[in-house]
Structures are given as C-alpha cells and as structure tokens.
Protein backbone atom coordinates (compact mmCIF):
# COMPACT_ATOMS: atom_id res chain seq x y z
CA UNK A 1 78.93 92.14 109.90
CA UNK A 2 75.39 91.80 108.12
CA UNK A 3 74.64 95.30 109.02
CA UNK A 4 77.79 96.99 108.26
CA UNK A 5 79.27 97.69 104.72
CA UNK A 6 82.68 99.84 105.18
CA UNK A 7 82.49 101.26 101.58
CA UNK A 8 79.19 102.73 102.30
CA UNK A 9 80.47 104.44 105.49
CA UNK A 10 83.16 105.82 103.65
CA UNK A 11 80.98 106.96 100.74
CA UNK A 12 78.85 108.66 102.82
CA UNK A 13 80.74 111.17 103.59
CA UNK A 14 80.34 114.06 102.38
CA UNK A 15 82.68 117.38 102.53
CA UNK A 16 82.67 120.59 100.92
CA UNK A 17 86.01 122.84 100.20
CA UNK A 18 85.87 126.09 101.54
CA UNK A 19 85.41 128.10 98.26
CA UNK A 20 82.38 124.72 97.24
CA UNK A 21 84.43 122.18 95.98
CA UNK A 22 83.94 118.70 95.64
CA UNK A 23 87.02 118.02 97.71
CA UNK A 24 87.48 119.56 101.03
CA UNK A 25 90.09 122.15 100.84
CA UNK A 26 94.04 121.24 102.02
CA UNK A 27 94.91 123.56 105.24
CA UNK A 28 98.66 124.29 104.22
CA UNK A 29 99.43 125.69 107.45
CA UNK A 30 101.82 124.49 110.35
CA UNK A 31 100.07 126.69 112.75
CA UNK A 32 96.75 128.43 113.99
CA UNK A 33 95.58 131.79 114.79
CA UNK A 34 93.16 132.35 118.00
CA UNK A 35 91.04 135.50 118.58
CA UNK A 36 91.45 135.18 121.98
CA UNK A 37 94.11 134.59 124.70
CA UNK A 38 91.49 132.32 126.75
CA UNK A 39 90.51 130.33 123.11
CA UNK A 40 94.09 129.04 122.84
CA UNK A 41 94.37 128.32 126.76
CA UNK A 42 91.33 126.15 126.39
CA UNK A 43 92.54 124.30 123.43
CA UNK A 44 95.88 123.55 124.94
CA UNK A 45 93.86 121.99 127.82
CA UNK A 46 92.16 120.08 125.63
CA UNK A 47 88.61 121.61 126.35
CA UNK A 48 87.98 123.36 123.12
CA UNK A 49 86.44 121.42 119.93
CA UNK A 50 87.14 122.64 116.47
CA UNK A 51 90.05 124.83 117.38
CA UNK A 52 93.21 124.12 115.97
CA UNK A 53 96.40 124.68 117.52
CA UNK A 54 99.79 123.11 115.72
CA UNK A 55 99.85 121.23 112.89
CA UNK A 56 101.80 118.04 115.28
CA UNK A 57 98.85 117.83 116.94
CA UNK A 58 96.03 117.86 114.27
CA UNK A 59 94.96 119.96 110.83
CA UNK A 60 91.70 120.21 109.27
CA UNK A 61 93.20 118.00 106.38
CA UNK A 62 93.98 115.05 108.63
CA UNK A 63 90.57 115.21 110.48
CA UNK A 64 88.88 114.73 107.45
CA UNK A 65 91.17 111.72 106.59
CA UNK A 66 90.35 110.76 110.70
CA UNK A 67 86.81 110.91 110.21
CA UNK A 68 86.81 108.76 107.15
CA UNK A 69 89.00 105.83 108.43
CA UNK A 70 87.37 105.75 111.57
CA UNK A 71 83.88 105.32 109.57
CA UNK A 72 85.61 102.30 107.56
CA UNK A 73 86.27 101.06 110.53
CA UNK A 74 83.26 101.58 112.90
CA UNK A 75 85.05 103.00 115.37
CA UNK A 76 84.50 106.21 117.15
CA UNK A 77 87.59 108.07 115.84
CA UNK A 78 91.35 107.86 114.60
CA UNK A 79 94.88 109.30 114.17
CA UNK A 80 96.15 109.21 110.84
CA UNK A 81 100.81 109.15 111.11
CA UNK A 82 103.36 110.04 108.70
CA UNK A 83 103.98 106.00 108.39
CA UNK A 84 102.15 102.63 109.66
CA UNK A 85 105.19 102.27 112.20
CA UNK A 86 103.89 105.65 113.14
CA UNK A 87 100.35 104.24 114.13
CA UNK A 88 101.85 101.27 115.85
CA UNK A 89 104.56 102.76 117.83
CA UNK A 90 102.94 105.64 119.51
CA UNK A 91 99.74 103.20 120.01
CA UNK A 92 101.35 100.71 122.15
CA UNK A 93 103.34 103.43 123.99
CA UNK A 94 100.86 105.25 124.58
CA UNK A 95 98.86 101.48 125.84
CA UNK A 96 102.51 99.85 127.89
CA UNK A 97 104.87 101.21 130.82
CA UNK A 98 108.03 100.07 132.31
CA UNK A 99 106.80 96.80 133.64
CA UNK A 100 104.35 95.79 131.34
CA UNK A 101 104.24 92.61 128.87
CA UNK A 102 102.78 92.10 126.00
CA UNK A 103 101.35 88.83 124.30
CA UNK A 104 102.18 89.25 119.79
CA UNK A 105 101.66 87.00 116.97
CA UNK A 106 104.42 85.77 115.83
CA UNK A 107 104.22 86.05 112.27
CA UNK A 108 103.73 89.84 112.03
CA UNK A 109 105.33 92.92 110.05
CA UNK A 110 109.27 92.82 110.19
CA UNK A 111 109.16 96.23 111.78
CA UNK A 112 106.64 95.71 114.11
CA UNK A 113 109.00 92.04 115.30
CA UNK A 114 111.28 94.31 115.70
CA UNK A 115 110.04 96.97 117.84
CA UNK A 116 109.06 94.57 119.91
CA UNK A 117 111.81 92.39 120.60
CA UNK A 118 114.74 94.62 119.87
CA UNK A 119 113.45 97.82 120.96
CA UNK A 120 110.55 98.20 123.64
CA UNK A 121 112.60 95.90 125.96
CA UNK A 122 114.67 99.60 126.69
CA UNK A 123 111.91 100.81 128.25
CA UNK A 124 111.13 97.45 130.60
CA UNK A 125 108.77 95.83 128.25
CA UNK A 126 108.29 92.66 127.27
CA UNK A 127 107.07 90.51 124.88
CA UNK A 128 105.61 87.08 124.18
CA UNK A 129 105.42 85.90 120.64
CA UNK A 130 102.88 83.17 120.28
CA UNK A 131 101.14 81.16 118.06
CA UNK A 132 98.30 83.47 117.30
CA UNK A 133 95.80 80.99 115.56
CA UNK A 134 96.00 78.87 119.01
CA UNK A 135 93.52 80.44 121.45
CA UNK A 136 94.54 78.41 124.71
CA UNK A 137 98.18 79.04 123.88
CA UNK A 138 97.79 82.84 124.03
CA UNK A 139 95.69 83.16 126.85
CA UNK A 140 98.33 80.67 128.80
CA UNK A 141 101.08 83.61 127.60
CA UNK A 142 99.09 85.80 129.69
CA UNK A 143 100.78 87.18 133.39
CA UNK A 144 99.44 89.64 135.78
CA UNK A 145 101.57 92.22 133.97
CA UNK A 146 100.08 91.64 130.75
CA UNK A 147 98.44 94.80 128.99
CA UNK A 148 97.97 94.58 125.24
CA UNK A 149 97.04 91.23 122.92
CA UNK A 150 98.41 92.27 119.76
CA UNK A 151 98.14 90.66 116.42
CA UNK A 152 97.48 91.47 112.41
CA UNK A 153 94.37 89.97 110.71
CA UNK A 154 96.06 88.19 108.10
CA UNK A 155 99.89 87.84 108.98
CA UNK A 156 102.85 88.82 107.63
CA UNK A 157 104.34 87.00 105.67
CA UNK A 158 102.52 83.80 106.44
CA UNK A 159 99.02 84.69 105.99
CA UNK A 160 97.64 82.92 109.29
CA UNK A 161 94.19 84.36 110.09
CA UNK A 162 93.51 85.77 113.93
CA UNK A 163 90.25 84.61 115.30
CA UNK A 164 89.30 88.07 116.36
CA UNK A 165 86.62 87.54 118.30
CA UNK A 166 87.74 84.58 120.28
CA UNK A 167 90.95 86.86 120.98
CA UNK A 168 88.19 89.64 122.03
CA UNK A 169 86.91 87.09 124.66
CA UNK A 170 89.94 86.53 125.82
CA UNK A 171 91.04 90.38 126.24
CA UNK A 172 88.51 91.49 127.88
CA UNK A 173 88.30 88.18 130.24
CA UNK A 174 91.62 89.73 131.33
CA UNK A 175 90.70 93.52 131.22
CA UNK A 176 93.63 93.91 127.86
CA UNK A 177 93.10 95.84 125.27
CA UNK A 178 93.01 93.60 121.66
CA UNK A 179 95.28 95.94 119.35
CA UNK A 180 94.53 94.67 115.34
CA UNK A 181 96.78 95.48 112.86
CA UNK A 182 94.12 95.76 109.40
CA UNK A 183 96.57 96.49 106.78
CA UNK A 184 96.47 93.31 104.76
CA UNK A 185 92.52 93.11 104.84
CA UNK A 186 90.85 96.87 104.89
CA UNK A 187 87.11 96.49 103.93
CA UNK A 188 87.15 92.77 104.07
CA UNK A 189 87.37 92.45 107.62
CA UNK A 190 86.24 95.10 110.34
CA UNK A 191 87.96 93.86 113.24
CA UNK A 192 86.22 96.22 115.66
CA UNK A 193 82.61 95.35 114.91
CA UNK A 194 84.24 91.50 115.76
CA UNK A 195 85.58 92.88 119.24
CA UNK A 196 89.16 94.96 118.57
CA UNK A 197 89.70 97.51 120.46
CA UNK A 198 92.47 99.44 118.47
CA UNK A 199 92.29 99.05 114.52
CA UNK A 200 95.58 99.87 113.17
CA UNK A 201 96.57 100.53 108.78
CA UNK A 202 99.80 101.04 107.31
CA UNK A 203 97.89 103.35 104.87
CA UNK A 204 100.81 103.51 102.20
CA UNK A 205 99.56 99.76 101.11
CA UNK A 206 96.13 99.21 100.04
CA UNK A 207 94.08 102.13 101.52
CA UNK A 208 96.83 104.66 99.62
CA UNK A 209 96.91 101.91 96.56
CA UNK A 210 99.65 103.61 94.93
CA UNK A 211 102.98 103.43 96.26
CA UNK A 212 103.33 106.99 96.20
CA UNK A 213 102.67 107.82 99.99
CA UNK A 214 103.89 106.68 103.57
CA UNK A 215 101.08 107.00 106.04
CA UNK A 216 99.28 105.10 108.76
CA UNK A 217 96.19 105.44 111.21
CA UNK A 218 95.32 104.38 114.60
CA UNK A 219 91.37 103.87 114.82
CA UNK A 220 89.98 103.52 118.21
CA UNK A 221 87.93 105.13 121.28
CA UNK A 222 87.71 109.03 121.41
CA UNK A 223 89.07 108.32 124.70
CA UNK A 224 91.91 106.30 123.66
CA UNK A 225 92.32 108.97 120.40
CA UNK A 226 92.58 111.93 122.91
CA UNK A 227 95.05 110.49 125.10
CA UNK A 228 97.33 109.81 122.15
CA UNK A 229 96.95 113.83 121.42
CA UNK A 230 97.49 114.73 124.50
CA UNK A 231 99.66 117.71 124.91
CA UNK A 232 101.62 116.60 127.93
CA UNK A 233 101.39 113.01 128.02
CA UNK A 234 100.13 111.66 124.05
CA UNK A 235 102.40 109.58 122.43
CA UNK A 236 101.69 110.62 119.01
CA UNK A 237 101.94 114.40 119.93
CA UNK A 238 104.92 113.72 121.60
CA UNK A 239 106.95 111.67 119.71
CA UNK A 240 106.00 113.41 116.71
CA UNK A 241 104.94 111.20 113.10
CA UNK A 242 102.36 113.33 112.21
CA UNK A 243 101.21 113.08 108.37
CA UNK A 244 101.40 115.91 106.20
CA UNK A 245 98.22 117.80 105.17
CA UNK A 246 98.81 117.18 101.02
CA UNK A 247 99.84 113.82 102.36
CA UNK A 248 96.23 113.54 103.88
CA UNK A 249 94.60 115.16 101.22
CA UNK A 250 95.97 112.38 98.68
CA UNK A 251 95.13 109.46 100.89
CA UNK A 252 91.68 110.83 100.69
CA UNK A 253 91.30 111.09 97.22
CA UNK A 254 92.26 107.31 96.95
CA UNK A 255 90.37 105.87 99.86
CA UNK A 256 87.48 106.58 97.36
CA UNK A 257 88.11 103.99 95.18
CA UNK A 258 89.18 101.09 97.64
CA UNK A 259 86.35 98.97 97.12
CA UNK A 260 86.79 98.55 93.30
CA UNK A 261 90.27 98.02 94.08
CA UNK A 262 89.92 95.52 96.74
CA UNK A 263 87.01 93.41 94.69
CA UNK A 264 89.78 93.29 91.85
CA UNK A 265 93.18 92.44 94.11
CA UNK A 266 91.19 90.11 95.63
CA UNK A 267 89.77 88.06 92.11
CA UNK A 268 92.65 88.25 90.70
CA UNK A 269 94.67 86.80 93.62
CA UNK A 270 91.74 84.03 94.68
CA UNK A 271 92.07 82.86 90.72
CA UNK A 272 96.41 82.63 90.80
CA UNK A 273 96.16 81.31 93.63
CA UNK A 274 93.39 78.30 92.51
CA UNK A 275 95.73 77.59 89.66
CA UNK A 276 99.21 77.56 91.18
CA UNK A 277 97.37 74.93 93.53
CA UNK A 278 96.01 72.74 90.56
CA UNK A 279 99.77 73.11 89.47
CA UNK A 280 101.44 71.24 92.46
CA UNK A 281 103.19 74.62 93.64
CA UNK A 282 102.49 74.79 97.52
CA UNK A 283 99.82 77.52 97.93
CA UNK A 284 98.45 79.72 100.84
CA UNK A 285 96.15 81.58 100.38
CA UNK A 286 93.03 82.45 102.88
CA UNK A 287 90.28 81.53 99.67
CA UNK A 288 91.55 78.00 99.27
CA UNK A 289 89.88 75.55 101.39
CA UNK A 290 93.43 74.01 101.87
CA UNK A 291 94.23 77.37 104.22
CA UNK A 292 94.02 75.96 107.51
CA UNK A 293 91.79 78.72 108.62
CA UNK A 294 89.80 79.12 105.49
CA UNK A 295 86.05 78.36 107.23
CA UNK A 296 87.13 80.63 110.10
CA UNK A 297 88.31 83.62 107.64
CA UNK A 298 84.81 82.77 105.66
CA UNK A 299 82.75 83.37 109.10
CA UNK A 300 84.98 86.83 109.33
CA UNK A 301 85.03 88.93 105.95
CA UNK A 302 82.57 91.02 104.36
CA UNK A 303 81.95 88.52 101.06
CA UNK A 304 81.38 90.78 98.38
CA UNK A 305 85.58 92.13 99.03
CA UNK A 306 86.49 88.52 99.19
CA UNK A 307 89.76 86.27 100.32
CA UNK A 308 92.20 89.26 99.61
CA UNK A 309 95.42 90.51 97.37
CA UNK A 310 97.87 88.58 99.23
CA UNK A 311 99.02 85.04 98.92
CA UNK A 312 102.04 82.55 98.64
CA UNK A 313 103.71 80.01 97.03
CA UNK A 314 106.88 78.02 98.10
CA UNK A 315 109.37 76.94 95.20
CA UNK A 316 111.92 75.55 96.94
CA UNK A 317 115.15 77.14 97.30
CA UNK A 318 116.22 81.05 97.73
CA UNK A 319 118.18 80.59 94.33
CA UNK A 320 114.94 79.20 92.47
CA UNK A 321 112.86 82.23 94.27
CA UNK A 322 115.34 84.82 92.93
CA UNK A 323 115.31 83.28 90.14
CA UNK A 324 111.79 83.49 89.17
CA UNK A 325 110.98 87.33 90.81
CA UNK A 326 114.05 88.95 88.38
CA UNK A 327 112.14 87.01 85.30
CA UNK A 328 108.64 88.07 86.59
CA UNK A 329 109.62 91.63 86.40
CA UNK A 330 111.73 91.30 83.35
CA UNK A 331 108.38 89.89 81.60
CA UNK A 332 106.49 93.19 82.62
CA UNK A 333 104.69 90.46 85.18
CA UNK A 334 104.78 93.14 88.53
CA UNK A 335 108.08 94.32 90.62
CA UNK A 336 110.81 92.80 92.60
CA UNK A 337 109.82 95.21 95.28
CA UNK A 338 108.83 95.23 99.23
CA UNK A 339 105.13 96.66 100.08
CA UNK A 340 101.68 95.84 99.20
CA UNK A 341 98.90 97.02 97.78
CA UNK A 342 100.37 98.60 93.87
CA UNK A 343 98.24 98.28 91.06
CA UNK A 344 100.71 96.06 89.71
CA UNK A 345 102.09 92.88 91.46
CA UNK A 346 104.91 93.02 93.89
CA UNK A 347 106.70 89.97 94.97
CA UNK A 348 109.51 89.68 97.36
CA UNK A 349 111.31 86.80 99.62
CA UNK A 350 110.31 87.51 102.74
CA UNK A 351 112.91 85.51 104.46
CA UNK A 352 115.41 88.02 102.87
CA UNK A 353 113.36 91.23 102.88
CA UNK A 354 110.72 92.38 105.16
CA UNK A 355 110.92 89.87 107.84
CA UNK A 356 115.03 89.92 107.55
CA UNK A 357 114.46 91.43 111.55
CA UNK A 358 113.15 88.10 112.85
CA UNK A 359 116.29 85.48 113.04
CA UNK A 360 116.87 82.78 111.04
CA UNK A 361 116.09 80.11 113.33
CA UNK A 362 113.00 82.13 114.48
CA UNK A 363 111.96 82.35 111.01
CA UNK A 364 112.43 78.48 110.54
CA UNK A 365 110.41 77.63 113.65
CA UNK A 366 107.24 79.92 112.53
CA UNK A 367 107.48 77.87 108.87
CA UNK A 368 108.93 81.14 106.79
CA UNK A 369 111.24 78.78 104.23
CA UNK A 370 113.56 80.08 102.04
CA UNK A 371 111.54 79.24 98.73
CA UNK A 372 108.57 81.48 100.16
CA UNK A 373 107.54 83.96 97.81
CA UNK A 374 105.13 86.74 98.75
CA UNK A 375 102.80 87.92 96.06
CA UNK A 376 100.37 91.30 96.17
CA UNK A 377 98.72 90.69 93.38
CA UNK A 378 97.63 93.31 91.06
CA UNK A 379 94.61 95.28 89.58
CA UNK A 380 95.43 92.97 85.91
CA UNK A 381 92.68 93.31 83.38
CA UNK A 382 93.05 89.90 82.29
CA UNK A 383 94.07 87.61 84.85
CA UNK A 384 94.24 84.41 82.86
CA UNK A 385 96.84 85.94 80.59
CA UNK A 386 99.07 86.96 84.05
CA UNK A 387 99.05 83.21 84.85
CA UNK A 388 99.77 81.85 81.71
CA UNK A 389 102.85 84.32 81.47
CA UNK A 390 103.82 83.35 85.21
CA UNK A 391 103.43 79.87 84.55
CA UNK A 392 105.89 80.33 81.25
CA UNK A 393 108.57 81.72 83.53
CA UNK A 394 108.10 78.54 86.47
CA UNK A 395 108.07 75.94 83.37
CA UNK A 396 111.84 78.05 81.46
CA UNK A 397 113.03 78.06 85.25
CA UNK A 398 112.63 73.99 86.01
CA UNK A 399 109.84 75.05 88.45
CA UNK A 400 106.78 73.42 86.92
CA UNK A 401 106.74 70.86 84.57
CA UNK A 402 106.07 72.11 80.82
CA UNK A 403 103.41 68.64 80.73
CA UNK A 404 102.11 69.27 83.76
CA UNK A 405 98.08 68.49 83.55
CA UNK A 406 95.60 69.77 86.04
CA UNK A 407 93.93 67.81 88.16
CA UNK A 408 90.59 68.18 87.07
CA UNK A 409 91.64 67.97 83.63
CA UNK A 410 92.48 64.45 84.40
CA UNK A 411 88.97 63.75 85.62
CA UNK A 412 87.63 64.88 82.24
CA UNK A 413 90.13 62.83 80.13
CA UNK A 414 88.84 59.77 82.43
C-alpha cells in the first residue's frame, strides 16, 4: 500500500471535452452511428475497441467514469450501474450458476442479505453466511461447489473489518474469486492491491458525496469486465442497470474531491467517536483501539484517509434511539435518513431500516441490538461544537448523565 496513493491515480487523469474543455464532454446519445456495415459487425462481436454501439452496453461518458474508478482502485478496468445493487447483482451472476454456493459475511448491506438469501436461491444458489472476521470458520464453509467469497470491508451495520488478504489466501487456495464490497472505505482501503479480485462501490454514498445520485461500479479484470458486457451472455448488458451519461458525468465531477472529503468524514467521525467512548456510551468504531479489529484495520488503510465516516453507538432501547435521531435532526445536528456518505450526518436504526431484510433473530445472533444507532458523520466545520450539541440532546433525553466527567479528566483532578 506504500506505493499506491488512490487520490493520485484519480488526479492523474486527465481528459479534454471535445470542443477543449476542462471536463470531458457528456455523449447524450442512446445510440451510435458506424461508417461501415463490417465496423458494427465487429463491435457486436466484441473485436472492435473504441467503437460504440448502444448506450446499455457502454457510452463515452461512463468510460471515462470506468477508467477513473478502476485507477482508484488499481484494477485493470470497471463497470459503472445505475445503482450499487446494480454492481453487485449482475457481478455475482455473471460469477454463480445453478449449482453453485457461495460463502457471505454476515453483517453486510440489507439488500445485498437479501439477494442472497431470499432471491438467488431461485436460480439454485446458495449461500453461507459466516462470521467473516473468523478465517478458519469461512474456509470450513467452503464445499466443492463453492465459487465466490464475498464480503464488504467494513460491514454493514456492524462495522467488523474483513482481513482481506488472509481471505485472498484462502480464495485462491480454493481457485474462488474474493468479491469486496468498498463502499464504506473508498481511498482508505484498496482491497485489490491486498488480494480482491472484484472491487465493488455503491457510488451514490461517498464516491457521489451528495445524495443526489444512484450509481454503482464493478472494478475488476478486463477479462472479467468484458464478460459482464458481453452481448450474448454479460450480465450487466443483459439484465440492463446501466447508468446514465449526465449521471456519469456528475459522479465525475465529485470523485474529484473525495480525498478532502474522506480526510474530513473521517476526523470528524474518529473525534465523536473518542468522546462518546470517554462518555460511557458503547462505541464502535474501527479508530478506537477498543474495535476488536483496530491493529488489523491499522495494517490495511492508507493513513493519511484514516479510520473512516462511519461508526456506532448503542443507547439502549429502540424508543431511546428514536428518541434521540428525531431531536438530532430537529437541532439542525444531520438527518433521520438511510445512506451514507452526505455532507451532513445521517443516522438511522439499522435494526429497523436498512438491515430490516435480515430477521430478527438473525439480527440478534450477529449482535445488531435494538439501541444501535448508525452514524455517517458529516463534513462539520467545527466538530467540537457537533458533540457538545449531541451530547445536549443524550443528557435532555436521560441518555448521559448531565455530571458525567471524563475519564481522563479524573486523572487530572487526582
């Protein structure tokens, strides 16, 4: 990771619009002219570069987008989608047949849980949810049918950390491809310079950065890329979530800025989250040392976009958690909203919200508690104000005490 710096990938490139501007020019068109009979017979075969054909299967717009992602990521190229469900559907499609089984985290997206266990199982495959952070209990999940190790960097809700590269180990011990899902960690962690073979973003969170667009991107081989385009057999040409070329254009224009953004998500979260710990409130957060997995995750990111923008705290009940989000966003403190990734905070109860797919007593096993509050924290100026004003609302709501003393501020009056 010494040698590679995702924001400088990303900055440089360098495009010119058609007429010299500074951003490459949108291609508003749904389809593509050919001079020749023979031009368009190649490209529909696949064996012609820098034609295009249909607007489903690629644009100028979204190759640029492609090219820039896949340089973020180190990978050879990528697909961007019209959502992150998008990149993750068609991907392990494209990767499983009737037959096949997969080995998942178990704390990952809502929609992805869902997919898995609810839907794929139509089309004969299965999956194993596992303890992700437990190397010997996935590769014991693994059968002769097994095709695909999937898993998200940080998890959702829960934040658990995926040793990437011991899961890399054991993929390719077992010829599987490692699928990563990035979305909660883009610049921090490049999961296929630590041995991923698919890198996947839901790029409406923090690569977008402002909950204005639905997108995702699958980052991989050219290989792998191609065979998701494929005209008679791709998953992503045939299934159809293709992004739209302003869509793309947008994206682009944000991607830009991603590393200020991530520096400031993730100081403002690693200092919340250092003070709702002093506090008493049960923290996680990858940046504390109390994370289970915090010297792992240390060994993992790129330091100068630190611990992240997402952490948690636990306050009890579902009643004290509603409680405290509707006063949040009645102080002007963020939104009562699903997603990641705004400039200001989101918070939501997971439980209730985005992993409301995965059932109750599922949810209870994996340690997802009613009290859990998820925060993205935002790009606030003045972070120290944001907790004082968050700590106002726990103290009015019976959450923290209004004398509570830090820790270290006992040491000093001692």
């Amino acid at each position: 990771m010494k040698n590679f710096n995702p924001a400088d990938k990303i900055q440089d490139l360098q495009y010119f619009g058609e007429f010299g501007g500074v951003n490459p020019s949108i291609s508003d068109s749904s389809t593509y002219t050919f001079l020749s009979a023979k031009t368009m017979f190649d490209t529909f075969e696949g064996n012609m570069e820098g034609c295009y054909l249909y607007s489903r299967h690629s644009s100028p717009s979204n190759l640029y987008l492609d090219q820039a992602l896949a340089a973020m990521e180190g990978t050879e190229t990528a697909n961007v989608s019209a959502s992150g469900m998008g990149a993750i559907t068609p991907t392990l499609l494209q990767l499983c047949g009737a037959g096949d089984h997969i080995v998942s985290s178990r704390t990952i997206y809502g929609g992805t849980y869902a997919f898995l266990k609810n839907f794929t199982p139509r089309f004969g495959i299965e999956t194993s949810f596992v303890d992700i952070t437990k190397l010997d209990i996935v590769e014991a999940a693994i059968t002769s049918k097994t095709k695909v190790l999937y898993c998200e960097t940080v998890s959702n809700p829960l934040l658990e950390v995926a040793d990437i590269a011991g899961l890399a180990k054991i993929a390719k011990k077992h010829n599987l491809k490692l699928v990563v899902d990035n979305t909660f960690s883009p610049l921090s962690v490049s999961p296929a310079k630590l041995g991923a073979d698919i890198v996947i973003h839901s790029l409406t969170k923090y690569i977008n950065g402002s909950s204005d667009t639905v997108g995702g991107v699958t980052c991989a081989s050219k290989e792998f890329i191609n065979s998701l385009k494929n005209v008679n057999s791709g998953a992503s040409m045939l299934l159809g979530p293709t992004m739209d070329s302003l869509r793309s254009a947008s994206v682009m224009k944000n991607l830009r800025t991603l590393h200020i953004r991530i520096k400031q998500h993730s100081h403002n979260a690693h200092y919340l989250a250092d003070q709702f710990e002093k506090d008493g409130l049960k923290t996680v957060y990858p940046g504390l040392k109390s994370h289970p997995s915090h010297e792992l995750y240390k060994t993992m990111i790129n330091p100068e976009y630190g611990f992240g923008g997402m952490l948690t705290i636990d306050v009890g009940t579902l009643e004290k958690a509603n409680e405290l989000m509707e006063l949040m966003q009645e102080r002007n403190l963020g939104y009562l909203a699903v997603s990641l990734g705004f400039y200001k905070t989101l918070f939501s109860a997971p439980g209730t919200s985005t992993s409301s797919e995965i059932p109750l007593d599922e949810q209870k096993e994996m340690g997802l508690t009613d009290g859990l509050i998820r925060f993205s924290i935002g790009l606030d100026n003045d972070i120290e104000r944001t907790y004082q004003m968050m700590k106002n609302c726990m103290v009015e709501l019976g959450i923290l005490s209004s004398v509570k003393i830090h820790k270290e501020d006992v040491k000093e009056i001692q």
